[in-house]
């Protein structure tokens, strides 16, 4: 298997990684960089547990080859908190009880953050549409949706 050297930014840090042609972004994060916040659910693009942002867009990292990420910017759940402060969506998902087993949570947080970046005042249907690719077997989604609404309100309060 051919190996490629790629350069990319992950959570703001420059990384140089040697990756095999068939290594996925998910495998690179978890197995080469020990960034295990991003979860491996189905490896088939079905569950959303592996969601990360790639150049600002949420993607299933199990469906992206690492070599495709040369020169890219990746944001994982480990990069959401800044300067010791949780992202508003991290705080509200905890406060709303939107985390049970937690397996879906990193992917949901990234999808929600991407939505809030794109649309700071999302409607409930915007939120449900943004999370349609993130399966959660525990919560019934209601508390997660409420958490995204609360995070949007909190962002507005922070911005003034
Ligand atoms: S592990 Fe990637 S979509 Fe399920
Ligand atoms: S909290 Fe368990 S899968 Fe969502």
CSV table of N, CA and C and ligand atoms in Angstrom, one decimal, residues 26 39-51 60-63 133, ligand 1:
chain,number,residue,atom,x,y,z
A,26,UNK,N,-11.3,9.1,9.7
A,26,UNK,CA,-11.6,8.6,11.0
A,26,UNK,C,-10.5,7.8,11.6
A,39,UNK,N,-16.1,9.2,17.2
A,39,UNK,CA,-16.4,7.8,17.4
A,39,UNK,C,-16.6,7.0,16.1
A,40,UNK,N,-16.3,5.7,16.2
A,40,UNK,CA,-16.5,4.8,15.1
A,40,UNK,C,-17.7,4.0,15.4
A,41,UNK,N,-18.8,4.3,14.7
A,41,UNK,CA,-20.0,3.6,14.9
A,41,UNK,C,-20.2,2.5,13.8
A,42,UNK,N,-20.4,2.9,12.6
A,42,UNK,CA,-20.8,1.9,11.5
A,42,UNK,C,-19.8,1.8,10.4
A,43,UNK,N,-18.9,2.7,10.3
A,43,UNK,CA,-17.9,2.7,9.2
A,43,UNK,C,-18.5,2.7,7.8
A,44,UNK,N,-19.8,3.1,7.7
A,44,UNK,CA,-20.5,3.0,6.5
A,44,UNK,C,-21.3,4.3,6.1
A,45,UNK,N,-21.0,5.3,6.8
A,45,UNK,CA,-21.7,6.6,6.5
A,45,UNK,C,-23.2,6.6,6.9
A,46,UNK,N,-23.5,5.8,7.9
A,46,UNK,CA,-24.9,5.7,8.3
A,46,UNK,C,-25.3,6.4,9.6
A,47,UNK,N,-24.3,6.4,10.5
A,47,UNK,CA,-24.7,6.7,11.9
A,47,UNK,C,-24.3,8.2,12.4
A,48,UNK,N,-23.4,8.8,11.7
A,48,UNK,CA,-22.9,10.1,12.1
A,48,UNK,C,-22.1,10.2,13.3
A,49,UNK,N,-21.8,9.1,14.0
A,49,UNK,CA,-20.9,9.2,15.2
A,49,UNK,C,-19.5,9.7,14.9
A,50,UNK,N,-19.1,9.6,13.6
A,50,UNK,CA,-17.7,10.0,13.2
A,50,UNK,C,-17.7,11.4,12.7
A,51,UNK,N,-18.8,12.2,12.8
A,51,UNK,CA,-18.8,13.5,12.2
A,51,UNK,C,-17.8,14.5,12.7
A,60,UNK,N,-19.0,12.8,7.3
A,60,UNK,CA,-18.7,11.5,8.0
A,60,UNK,C,-17.3,11.2,7.8
A,61,UNK,N,-16.5,11.2,8.8
A,61,UNK,CA,-15.0,11.0,8.6
A,61,UNK,C,-14.7,9.6,8.2
A,62,UNK,N,-15.6,8.7,8.4
A,62,UNK,CA,-15.4,7.3,7.9
A,62,UNK,C,-15.5,7.2,6.4
A,63,UNK,N,-16.1,8.2,5.8
A,63,UNK,CA,-16.3,8.1,4.3
A,63,UNK,C,-15.3,9.0,3.6
A,133,UNK,N,-28.5,13.1,10.0
A,133,UNK,CA,-27.5,12.1,9.8
A,133,UNK,C,-26.9,11.6,11.1
B,1,LIG,S1,-18.9,5.6,11.7
B,1,LIG,FE1,-19.1,7.1,10.1
B,1,LIG,S2,-21.2,7.3,9.7
B,1,LIG,FE2,-21.1,5.7,11.2
